[in-house]
PDB file of C-alpha atoms (C1' of nucleotides) in Angstrom:
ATOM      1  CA  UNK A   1       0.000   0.000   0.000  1.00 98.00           C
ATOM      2  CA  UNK A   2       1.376   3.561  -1.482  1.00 98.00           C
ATOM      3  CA  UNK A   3       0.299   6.137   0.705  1.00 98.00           C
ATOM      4  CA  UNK A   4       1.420  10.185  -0.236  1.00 98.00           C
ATOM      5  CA  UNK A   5       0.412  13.287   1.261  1.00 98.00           C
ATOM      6  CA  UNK A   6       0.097  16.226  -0.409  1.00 97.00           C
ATOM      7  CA  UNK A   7      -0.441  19.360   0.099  1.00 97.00           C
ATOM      8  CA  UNK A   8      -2.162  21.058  -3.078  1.00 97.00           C
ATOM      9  CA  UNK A   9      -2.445  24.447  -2.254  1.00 96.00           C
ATOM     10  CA  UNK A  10      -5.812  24.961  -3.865  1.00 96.00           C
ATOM     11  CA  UNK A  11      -7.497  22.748  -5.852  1.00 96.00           C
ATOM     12  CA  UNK A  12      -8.589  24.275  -8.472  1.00 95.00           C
ATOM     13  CA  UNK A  13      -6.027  26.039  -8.893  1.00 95.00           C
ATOM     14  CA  UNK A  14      -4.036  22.374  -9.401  1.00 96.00           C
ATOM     15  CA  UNK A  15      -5.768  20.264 -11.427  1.00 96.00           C
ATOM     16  CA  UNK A  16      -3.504  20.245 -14.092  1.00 95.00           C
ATOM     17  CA  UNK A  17      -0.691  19.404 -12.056  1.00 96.00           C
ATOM     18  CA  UNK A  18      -2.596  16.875  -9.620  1.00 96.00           C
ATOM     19  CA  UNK A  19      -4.498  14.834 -12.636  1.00 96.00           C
ATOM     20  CA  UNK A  20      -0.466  15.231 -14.235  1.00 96.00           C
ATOM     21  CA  UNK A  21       0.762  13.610 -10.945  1.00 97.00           C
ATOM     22  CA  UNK A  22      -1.751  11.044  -9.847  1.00 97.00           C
ATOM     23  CA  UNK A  23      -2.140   9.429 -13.274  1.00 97.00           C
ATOM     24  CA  UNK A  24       2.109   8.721 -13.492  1.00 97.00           C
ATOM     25  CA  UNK A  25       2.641   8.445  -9.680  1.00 97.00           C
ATOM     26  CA  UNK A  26      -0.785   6.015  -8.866  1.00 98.00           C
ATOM     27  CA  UNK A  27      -0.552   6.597  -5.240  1.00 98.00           C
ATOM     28  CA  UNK A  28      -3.167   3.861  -3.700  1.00 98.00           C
ATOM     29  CA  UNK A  29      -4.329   6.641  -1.227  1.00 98.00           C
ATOM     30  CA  UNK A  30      -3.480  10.427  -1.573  1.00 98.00           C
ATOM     31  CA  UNK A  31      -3.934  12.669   1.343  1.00 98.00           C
ATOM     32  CA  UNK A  32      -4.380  16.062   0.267  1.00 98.00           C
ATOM     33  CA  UNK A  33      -4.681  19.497   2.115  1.00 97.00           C
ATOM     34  CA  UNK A  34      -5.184  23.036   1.847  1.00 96.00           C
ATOM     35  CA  UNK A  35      -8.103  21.722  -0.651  1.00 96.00           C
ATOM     36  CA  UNK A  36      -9.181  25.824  -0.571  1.00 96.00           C
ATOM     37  CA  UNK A  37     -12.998  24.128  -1.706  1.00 95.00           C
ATOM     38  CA  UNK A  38     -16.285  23.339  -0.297  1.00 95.00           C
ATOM     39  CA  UNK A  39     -16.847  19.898  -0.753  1.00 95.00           C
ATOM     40  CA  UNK A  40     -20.092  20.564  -3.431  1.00 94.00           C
ATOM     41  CA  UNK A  41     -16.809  22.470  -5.545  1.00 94.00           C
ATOM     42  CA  UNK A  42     -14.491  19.845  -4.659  1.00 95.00           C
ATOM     43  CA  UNK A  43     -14.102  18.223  -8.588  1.00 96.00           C
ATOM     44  CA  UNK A  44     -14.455  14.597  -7.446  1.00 96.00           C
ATOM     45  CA  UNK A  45     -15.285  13.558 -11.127  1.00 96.00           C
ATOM     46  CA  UNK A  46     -12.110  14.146 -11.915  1.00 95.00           C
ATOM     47  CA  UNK A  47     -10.400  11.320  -9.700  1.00 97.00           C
ATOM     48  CA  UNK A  48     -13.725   8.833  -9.549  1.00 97.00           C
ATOM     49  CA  UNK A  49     -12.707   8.511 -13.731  1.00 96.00           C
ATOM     50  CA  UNK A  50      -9.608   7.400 -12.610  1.00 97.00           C
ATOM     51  CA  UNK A  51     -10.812   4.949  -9.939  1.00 97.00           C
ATOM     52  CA  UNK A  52     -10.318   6.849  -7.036  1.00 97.00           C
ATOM     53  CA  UNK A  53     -12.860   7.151  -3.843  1.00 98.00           C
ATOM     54  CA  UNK A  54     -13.379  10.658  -2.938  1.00 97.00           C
ATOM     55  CA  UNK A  55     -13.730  11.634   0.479  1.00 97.00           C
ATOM     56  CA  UNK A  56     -13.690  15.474   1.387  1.00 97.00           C
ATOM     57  CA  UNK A  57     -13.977  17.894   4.215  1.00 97.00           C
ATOM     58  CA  UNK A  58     -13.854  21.111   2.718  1.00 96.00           C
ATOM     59  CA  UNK A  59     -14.458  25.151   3.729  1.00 95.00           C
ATOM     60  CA  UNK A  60     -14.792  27.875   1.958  1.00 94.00           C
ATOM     61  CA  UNK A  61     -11.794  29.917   0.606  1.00 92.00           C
ATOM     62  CA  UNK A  62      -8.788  28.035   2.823  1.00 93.00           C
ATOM     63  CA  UNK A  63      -8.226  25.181   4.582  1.00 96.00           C
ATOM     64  CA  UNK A  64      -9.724  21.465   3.617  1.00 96.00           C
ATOM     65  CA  UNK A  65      -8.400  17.838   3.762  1.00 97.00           C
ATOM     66  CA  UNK A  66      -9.364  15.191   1.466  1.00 97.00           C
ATOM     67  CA  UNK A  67      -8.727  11.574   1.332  1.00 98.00           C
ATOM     68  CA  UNK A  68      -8.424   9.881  -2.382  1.00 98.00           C
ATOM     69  CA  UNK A  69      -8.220   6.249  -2.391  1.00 98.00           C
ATOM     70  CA  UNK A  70      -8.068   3.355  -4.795  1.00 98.00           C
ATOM     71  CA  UNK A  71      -8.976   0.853  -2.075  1.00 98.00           C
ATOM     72  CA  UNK A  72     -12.351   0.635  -0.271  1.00 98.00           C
ATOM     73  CA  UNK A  73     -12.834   3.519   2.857  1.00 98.00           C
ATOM     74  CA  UNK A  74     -14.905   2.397   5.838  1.00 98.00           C
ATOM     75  CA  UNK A  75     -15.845   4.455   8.679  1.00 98.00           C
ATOM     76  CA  UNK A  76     -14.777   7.898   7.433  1.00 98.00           C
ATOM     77  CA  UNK A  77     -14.420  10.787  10.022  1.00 97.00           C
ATOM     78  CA  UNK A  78     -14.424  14.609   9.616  1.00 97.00           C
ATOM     79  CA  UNK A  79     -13.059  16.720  11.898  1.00 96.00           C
ATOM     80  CA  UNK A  80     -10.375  16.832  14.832  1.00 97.00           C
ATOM     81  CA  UNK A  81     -12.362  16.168  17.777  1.00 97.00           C
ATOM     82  CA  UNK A  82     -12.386  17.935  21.350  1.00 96.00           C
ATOM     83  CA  UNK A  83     -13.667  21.568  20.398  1.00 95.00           C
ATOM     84  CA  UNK A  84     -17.239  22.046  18.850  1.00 93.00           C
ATOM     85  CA  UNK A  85     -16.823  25.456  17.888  1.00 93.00           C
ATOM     86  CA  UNK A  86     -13.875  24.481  15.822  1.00 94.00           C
ATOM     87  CA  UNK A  87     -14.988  25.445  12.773  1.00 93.00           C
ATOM     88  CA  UNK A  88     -11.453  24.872  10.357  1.00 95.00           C
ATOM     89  CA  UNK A  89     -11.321  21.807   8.091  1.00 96.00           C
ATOM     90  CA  UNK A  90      -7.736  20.153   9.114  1.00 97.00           C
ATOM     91  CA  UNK A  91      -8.931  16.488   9.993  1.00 98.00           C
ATOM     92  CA  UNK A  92     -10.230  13.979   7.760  1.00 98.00           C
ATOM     93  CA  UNK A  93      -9.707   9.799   8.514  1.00 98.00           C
ATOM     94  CA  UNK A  94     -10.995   6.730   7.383  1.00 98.00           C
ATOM     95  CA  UNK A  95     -10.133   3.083   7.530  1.00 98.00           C
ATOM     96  CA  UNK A  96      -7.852   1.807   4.621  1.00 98.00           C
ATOM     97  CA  UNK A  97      -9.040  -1.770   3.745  1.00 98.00           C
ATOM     98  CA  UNK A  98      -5.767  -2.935   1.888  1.00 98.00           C
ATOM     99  CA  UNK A  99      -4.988  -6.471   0.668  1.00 97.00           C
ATOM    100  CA  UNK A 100      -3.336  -7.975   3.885  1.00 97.00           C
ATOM    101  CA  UNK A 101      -4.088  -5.068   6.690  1.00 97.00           C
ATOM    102  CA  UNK A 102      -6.641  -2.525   7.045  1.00 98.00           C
ATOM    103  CA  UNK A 103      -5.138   0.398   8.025  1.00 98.00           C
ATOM    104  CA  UNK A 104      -6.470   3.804   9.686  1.00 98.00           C
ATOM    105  CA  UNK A 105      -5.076   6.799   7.745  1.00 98.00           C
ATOM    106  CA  UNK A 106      -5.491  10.368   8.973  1.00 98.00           C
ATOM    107  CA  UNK A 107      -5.140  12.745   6.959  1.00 98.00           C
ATOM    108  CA  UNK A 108      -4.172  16.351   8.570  1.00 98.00           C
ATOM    109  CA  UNK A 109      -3.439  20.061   8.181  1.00 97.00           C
ATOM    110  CA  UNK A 110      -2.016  21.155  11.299  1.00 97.00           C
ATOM    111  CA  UNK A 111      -2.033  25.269  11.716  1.00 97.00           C
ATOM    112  CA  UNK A 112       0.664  27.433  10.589  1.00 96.00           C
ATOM    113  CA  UNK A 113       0.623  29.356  14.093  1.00 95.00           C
ATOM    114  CA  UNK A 114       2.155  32.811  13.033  1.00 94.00           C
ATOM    115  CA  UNK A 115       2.605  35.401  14.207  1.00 93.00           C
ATOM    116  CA  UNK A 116       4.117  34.290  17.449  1.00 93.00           C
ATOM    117  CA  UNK A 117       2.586  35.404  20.119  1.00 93.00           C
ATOM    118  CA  UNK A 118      -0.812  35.603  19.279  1.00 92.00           C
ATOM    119  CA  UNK A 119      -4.051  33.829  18.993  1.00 92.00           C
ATOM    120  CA  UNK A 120      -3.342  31.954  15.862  1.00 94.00           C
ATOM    121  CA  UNK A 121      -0.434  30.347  17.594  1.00 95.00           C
ATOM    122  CA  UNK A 122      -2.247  29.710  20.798  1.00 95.00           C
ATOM    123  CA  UNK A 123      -4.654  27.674  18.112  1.00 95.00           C
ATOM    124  CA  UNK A 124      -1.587  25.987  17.086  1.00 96.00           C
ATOM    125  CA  UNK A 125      -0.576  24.786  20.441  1.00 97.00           C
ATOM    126  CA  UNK A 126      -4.849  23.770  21.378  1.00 96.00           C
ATOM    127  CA  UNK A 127      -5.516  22.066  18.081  1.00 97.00           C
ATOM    128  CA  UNK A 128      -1.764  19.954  18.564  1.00 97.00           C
ATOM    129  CA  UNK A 129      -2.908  19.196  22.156  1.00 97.00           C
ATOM    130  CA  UNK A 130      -6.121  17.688  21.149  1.00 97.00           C
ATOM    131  CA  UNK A 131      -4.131  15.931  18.412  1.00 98.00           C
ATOM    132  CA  UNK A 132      -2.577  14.105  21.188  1.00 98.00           C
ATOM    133  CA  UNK A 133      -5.640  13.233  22.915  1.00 98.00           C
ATOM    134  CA  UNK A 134      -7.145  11.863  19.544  1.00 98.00           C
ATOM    135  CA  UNK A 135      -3.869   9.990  18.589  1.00 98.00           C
ATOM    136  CA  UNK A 136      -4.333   8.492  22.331  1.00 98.00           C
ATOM    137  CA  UNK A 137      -7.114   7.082  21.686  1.00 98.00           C
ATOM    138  CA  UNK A 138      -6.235   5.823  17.923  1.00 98.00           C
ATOM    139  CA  UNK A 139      -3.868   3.457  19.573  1.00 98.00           C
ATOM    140  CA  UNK A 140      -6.011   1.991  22.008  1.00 97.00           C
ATOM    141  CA  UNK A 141      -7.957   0.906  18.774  1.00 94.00           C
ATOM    142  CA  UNK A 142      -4.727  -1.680  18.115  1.00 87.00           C
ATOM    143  CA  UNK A 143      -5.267  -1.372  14.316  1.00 96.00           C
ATOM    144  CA  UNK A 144      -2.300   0.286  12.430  1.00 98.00           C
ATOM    145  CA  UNK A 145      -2.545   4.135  12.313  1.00 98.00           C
ATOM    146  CA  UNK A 146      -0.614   6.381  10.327  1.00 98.00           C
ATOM    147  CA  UNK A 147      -1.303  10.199  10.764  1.00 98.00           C
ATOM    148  CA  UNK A 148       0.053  11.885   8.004  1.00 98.00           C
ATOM    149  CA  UNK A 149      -0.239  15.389   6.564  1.00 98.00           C
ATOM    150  CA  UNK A 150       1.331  19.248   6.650  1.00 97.00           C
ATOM    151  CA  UNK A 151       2.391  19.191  10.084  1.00 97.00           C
ATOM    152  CA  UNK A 152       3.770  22.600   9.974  1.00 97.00           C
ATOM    153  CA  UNK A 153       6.485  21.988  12.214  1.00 97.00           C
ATOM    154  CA  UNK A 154      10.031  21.686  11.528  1.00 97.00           C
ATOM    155  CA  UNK A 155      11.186  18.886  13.654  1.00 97.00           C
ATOM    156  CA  UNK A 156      14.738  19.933  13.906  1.00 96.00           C
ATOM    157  CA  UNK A 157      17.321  22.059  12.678  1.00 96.00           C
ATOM    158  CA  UNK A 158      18.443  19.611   9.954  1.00 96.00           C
ATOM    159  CA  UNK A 159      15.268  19.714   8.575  1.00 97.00           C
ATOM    160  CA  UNK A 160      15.630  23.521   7.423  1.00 97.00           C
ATOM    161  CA  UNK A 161      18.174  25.149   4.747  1.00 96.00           C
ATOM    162  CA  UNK A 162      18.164  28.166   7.051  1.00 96.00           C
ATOM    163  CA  UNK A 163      17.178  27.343  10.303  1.00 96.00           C
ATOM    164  CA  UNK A 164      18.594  30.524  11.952  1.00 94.00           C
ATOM    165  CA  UNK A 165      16.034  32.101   9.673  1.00 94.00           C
ATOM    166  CA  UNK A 166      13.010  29.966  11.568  1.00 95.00           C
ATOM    167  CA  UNK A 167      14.193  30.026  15.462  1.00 94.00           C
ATOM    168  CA  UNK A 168      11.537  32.297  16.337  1.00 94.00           C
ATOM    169  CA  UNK A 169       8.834  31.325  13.538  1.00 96.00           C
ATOM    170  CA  UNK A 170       5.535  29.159  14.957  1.00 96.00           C
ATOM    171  CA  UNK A 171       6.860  26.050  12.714  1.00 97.00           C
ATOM    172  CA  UNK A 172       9.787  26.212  14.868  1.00 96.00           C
ATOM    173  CA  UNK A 173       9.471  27.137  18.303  1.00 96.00           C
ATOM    174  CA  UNK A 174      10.350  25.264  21.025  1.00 96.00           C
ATOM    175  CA  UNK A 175       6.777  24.779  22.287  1.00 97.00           C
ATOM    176  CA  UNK A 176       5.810  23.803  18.548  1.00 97.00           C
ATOM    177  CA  UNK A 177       8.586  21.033  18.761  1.00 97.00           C
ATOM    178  CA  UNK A 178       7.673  20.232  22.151  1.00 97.00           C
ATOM    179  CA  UNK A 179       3.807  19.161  21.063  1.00 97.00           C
ATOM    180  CA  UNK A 180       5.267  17.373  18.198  1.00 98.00           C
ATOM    181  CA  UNK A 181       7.588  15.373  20.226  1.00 98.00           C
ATOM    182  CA  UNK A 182       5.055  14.386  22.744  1.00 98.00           C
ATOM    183  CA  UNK A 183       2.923  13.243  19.719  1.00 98.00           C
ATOM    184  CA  UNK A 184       6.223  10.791  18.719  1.00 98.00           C
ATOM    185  CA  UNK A 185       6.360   9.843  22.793  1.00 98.00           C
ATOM    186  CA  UNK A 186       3.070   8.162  22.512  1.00 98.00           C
ATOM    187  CA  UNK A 187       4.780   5.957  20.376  1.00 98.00           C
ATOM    188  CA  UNK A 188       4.995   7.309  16.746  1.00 98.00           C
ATOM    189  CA  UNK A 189       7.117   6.833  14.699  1.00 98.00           C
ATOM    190  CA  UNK A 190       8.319   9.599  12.093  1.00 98.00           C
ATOM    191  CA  UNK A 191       8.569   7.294   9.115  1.00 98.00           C
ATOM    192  CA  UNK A 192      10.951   9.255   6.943  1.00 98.00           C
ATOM    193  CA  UNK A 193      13.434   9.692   9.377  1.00 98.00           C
ATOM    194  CA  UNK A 194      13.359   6.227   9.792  1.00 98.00           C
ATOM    195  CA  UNK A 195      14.244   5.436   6.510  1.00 98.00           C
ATOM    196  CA  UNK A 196      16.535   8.477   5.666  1.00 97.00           C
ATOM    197  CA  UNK A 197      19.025  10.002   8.207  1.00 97.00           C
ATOM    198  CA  UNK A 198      20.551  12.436   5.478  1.00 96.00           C
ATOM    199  CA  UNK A 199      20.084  16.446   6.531  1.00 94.00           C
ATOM    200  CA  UNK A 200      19.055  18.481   3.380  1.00 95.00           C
ATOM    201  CA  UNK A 201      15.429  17.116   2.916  1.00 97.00           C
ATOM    202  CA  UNK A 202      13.457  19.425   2.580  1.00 97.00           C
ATOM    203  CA  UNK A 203       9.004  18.982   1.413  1.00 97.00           C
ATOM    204  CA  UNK A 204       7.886  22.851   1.590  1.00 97.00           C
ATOM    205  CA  UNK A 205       9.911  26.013  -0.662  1.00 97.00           C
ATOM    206  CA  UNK A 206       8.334  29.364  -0.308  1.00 96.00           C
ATOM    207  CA  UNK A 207       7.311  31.086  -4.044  1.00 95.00           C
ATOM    208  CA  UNK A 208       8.844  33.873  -2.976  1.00 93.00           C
ATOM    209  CA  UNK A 209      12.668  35.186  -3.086  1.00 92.00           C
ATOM    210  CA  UNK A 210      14.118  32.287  -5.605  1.00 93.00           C
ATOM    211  CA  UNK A 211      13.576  29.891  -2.206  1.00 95.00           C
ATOM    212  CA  UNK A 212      13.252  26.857  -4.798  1.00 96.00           C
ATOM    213  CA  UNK A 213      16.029  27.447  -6.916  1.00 94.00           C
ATOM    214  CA  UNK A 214      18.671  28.369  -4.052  1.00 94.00           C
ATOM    215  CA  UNK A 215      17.309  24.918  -2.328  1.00 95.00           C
ATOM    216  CA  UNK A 216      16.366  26.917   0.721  1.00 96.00           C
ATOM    217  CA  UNK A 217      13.450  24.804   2.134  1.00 97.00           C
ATOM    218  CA  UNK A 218      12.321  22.941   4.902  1.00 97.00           C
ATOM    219  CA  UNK A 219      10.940  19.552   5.378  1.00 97.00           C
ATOM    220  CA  UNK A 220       7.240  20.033   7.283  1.00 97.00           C
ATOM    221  CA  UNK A 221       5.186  17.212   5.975  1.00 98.00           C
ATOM    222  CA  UNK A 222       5.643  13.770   8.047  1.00 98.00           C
ATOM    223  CA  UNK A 223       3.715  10.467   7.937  1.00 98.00           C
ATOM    224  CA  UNK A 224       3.907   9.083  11.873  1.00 98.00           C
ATOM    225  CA  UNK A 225       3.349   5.690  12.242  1.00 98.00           C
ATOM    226  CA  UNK A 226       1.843   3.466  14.962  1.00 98.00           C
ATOM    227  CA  UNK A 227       4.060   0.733  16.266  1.00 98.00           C
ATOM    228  CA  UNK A 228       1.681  -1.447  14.637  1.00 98.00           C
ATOM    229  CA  UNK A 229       2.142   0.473  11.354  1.00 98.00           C
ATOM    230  CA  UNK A 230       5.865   1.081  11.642  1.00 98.00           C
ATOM    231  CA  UNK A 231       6.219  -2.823  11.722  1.00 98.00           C
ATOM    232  CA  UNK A 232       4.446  -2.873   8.066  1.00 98.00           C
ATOM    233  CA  UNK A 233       6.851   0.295   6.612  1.00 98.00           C
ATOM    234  CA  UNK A 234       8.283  -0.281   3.703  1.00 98.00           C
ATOM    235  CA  UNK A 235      10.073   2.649   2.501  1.00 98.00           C
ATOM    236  CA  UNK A 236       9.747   6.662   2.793  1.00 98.00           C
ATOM    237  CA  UNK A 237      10.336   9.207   0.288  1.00 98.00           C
ATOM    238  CA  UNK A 238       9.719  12.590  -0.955  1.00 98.00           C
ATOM    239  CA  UNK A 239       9.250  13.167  -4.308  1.00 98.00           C
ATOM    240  CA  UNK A 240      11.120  16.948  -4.672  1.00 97.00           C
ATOM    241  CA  UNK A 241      10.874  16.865  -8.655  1.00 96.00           C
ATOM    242  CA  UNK A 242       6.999  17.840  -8.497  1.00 97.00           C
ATOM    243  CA  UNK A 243       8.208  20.907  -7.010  1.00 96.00           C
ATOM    244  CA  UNK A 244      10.348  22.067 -10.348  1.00 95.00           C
ATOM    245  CA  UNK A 245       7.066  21.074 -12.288  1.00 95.00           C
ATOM    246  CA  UNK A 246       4.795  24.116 -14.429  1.00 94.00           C
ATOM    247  CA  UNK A 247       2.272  26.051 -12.041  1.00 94.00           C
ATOM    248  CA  UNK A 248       3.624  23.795  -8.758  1.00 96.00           C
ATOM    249  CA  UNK A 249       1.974  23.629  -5.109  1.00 96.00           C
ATOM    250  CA  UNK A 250       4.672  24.838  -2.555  1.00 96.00           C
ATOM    251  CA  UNK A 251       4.629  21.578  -1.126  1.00 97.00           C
ATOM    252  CA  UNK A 252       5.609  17.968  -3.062  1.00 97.00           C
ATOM    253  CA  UNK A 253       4.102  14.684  -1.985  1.00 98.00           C
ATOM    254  CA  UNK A 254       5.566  12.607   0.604  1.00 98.00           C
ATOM    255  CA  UNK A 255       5.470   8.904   0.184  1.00 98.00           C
ATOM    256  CA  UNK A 256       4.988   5.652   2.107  1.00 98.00           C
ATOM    257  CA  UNK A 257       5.244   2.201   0.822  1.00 98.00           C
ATOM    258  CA  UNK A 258       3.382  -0.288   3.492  1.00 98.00           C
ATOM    259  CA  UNK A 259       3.524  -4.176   3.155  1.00 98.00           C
ATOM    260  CA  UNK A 260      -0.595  -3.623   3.865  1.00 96.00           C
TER     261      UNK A 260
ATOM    262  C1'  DA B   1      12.111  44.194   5.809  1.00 94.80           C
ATOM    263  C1'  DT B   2       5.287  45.573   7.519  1.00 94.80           C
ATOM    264  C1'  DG B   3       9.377  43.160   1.344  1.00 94.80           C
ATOM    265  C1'  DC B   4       9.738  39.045  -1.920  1.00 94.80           C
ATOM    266  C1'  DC B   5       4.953  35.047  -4.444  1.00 94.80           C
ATOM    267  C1'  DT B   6       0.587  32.553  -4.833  1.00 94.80           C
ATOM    268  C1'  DT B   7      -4.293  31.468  -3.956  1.00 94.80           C
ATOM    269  C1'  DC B   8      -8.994  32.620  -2.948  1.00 94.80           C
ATOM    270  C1'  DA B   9     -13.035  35.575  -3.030  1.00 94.80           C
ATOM    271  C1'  DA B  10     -14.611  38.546  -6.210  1.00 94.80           C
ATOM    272  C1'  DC B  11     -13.789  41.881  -9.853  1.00 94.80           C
ATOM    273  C1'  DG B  12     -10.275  45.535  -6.265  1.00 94.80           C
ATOM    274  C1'  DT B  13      -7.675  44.408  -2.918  1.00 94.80           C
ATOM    275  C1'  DG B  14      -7.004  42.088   1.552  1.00 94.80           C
ATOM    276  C1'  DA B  15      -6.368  37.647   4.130  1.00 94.80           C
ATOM    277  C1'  DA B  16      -3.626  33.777   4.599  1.00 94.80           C
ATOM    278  C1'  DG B  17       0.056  31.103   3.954  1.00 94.80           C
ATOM    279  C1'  DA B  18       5.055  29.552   6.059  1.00 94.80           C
TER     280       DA B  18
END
DNA sequence: ATGCCTTCAACGTGAAGA
């Protein structure tokens, strides 16, 4: 089982370069975020012609998850729970019914959290601390779980071109890294740095300021893996040539091969 | 550097991103 995340950065404004990318790449299950679509505009045709299950939790103008999958979806769920008047799409998971394993996959767009201080990072820090209570209780479910997505956080220096440049930024902090370490003490595992100990890595290079062409990025989407899931990974990867590609998202996909 | 670029909503220009 191929799993990628991806985040689009609008939709529409992608579908040349998603349709481009799904129909070479076939990932078995694409997680995609910052759909920027209600799900009624959400083109779904568009991947059910190609075999794919569409499942979407969308708002308008920003924001949105959506699962696409070439195997069968049971029991999807929309939402991060724990706050009712939570009203951002960042949280969509369903179970992944693959050939040997069924899997749950979560598919997530954690908050930016700038400017620090302010209200959008306090967000950051509530929505990552009922993260942890929801992971808590995705392990007592014993199934494999992998939450994957734009995590927003740069787990540590190596994982930034410039990380002088970020010491202060919400993806960076130490409380950000903090909440994202307490996620991996649960029992997590971060499955590219499993697979790939080499610094230089990078998923996410700002439009602006040439960031792309002078390399200068940072690596902020993860896949973390139960233990029960980490025992069926495969391989990680990220695939950085989408991101020299015509009319690219700001992020590239991030891979994971399961024996599910 | 309150900058740089891109998207969305909406049709001019601000919010949001990271």
């Amino acid at each position: 089982m191929r799993i990628a995340t991806f985040n689009i950065n609008g939709v529409k404004a992608r579908i040349n370069a998603l349709t481009d990318w799904l129909d070479e790449a076939k990932p078995d299950v694409a997680l995609l975020q910052e759909i920027k679509s209600v799900d009624e505009g959400f083109p779904r045709e568009l991947f059910e012609d190609r075999g794919y299950t569409v499942e979407t939790h969308g708002q308008k103008g920003f924001n949105g998850v959506a699962i696409l999958s070439r195997l069968p979806l049971e029991d999807v769920r929309r939402g991060l729970p724990g706050d009712d008047s939570d009203e951002q799409a960042r949280w969509i998971e369903a179970t992944v019914i693959g050939d040997s394993e069924a899997v749950r996959v979560c598919g997530l767009y954690l908050p930016n959290g700038n400017p620090v201080p302010g209200p959008k990072y306090d967000y950051k820090l509530a929505w990552m601390a009922r993260m942890h209570i929801h992971a808590e209780m995705l392990l007592a479910s014993e199934m494999p779980v992998v939450m994957a997505g734009d995590y927003n956080i740069i787990p540590q220096d190596e994982d930034a071109a410039r990380p002088e440049a970020w010491r202060e930024d919400a993806l960076a902090r130490p409380e950000s890294r903090a909440a994202f370490r307490r996620l991996l003490n649960l029992g997590f595992t971060e499955a590219f740095r499993a697979c790939n100990q080499a610094p230089g890595m990078y998923s996410f290079w700002d439009y602006q300021a040439g960031a792309w062409n002078r390399n200068d990025g940072i690596r902020i989407d993860h896949h973390l893996l139960s233990a029960e899931a980490a025992d069926l990974l495969q391989d990680c990867w990220i695939e950085k040539e989408v991101r020299g590609r015509e009319k690219p998202s700001d992020h590239v996909p991030v891979w994971i091969e399961l024996a599910a």
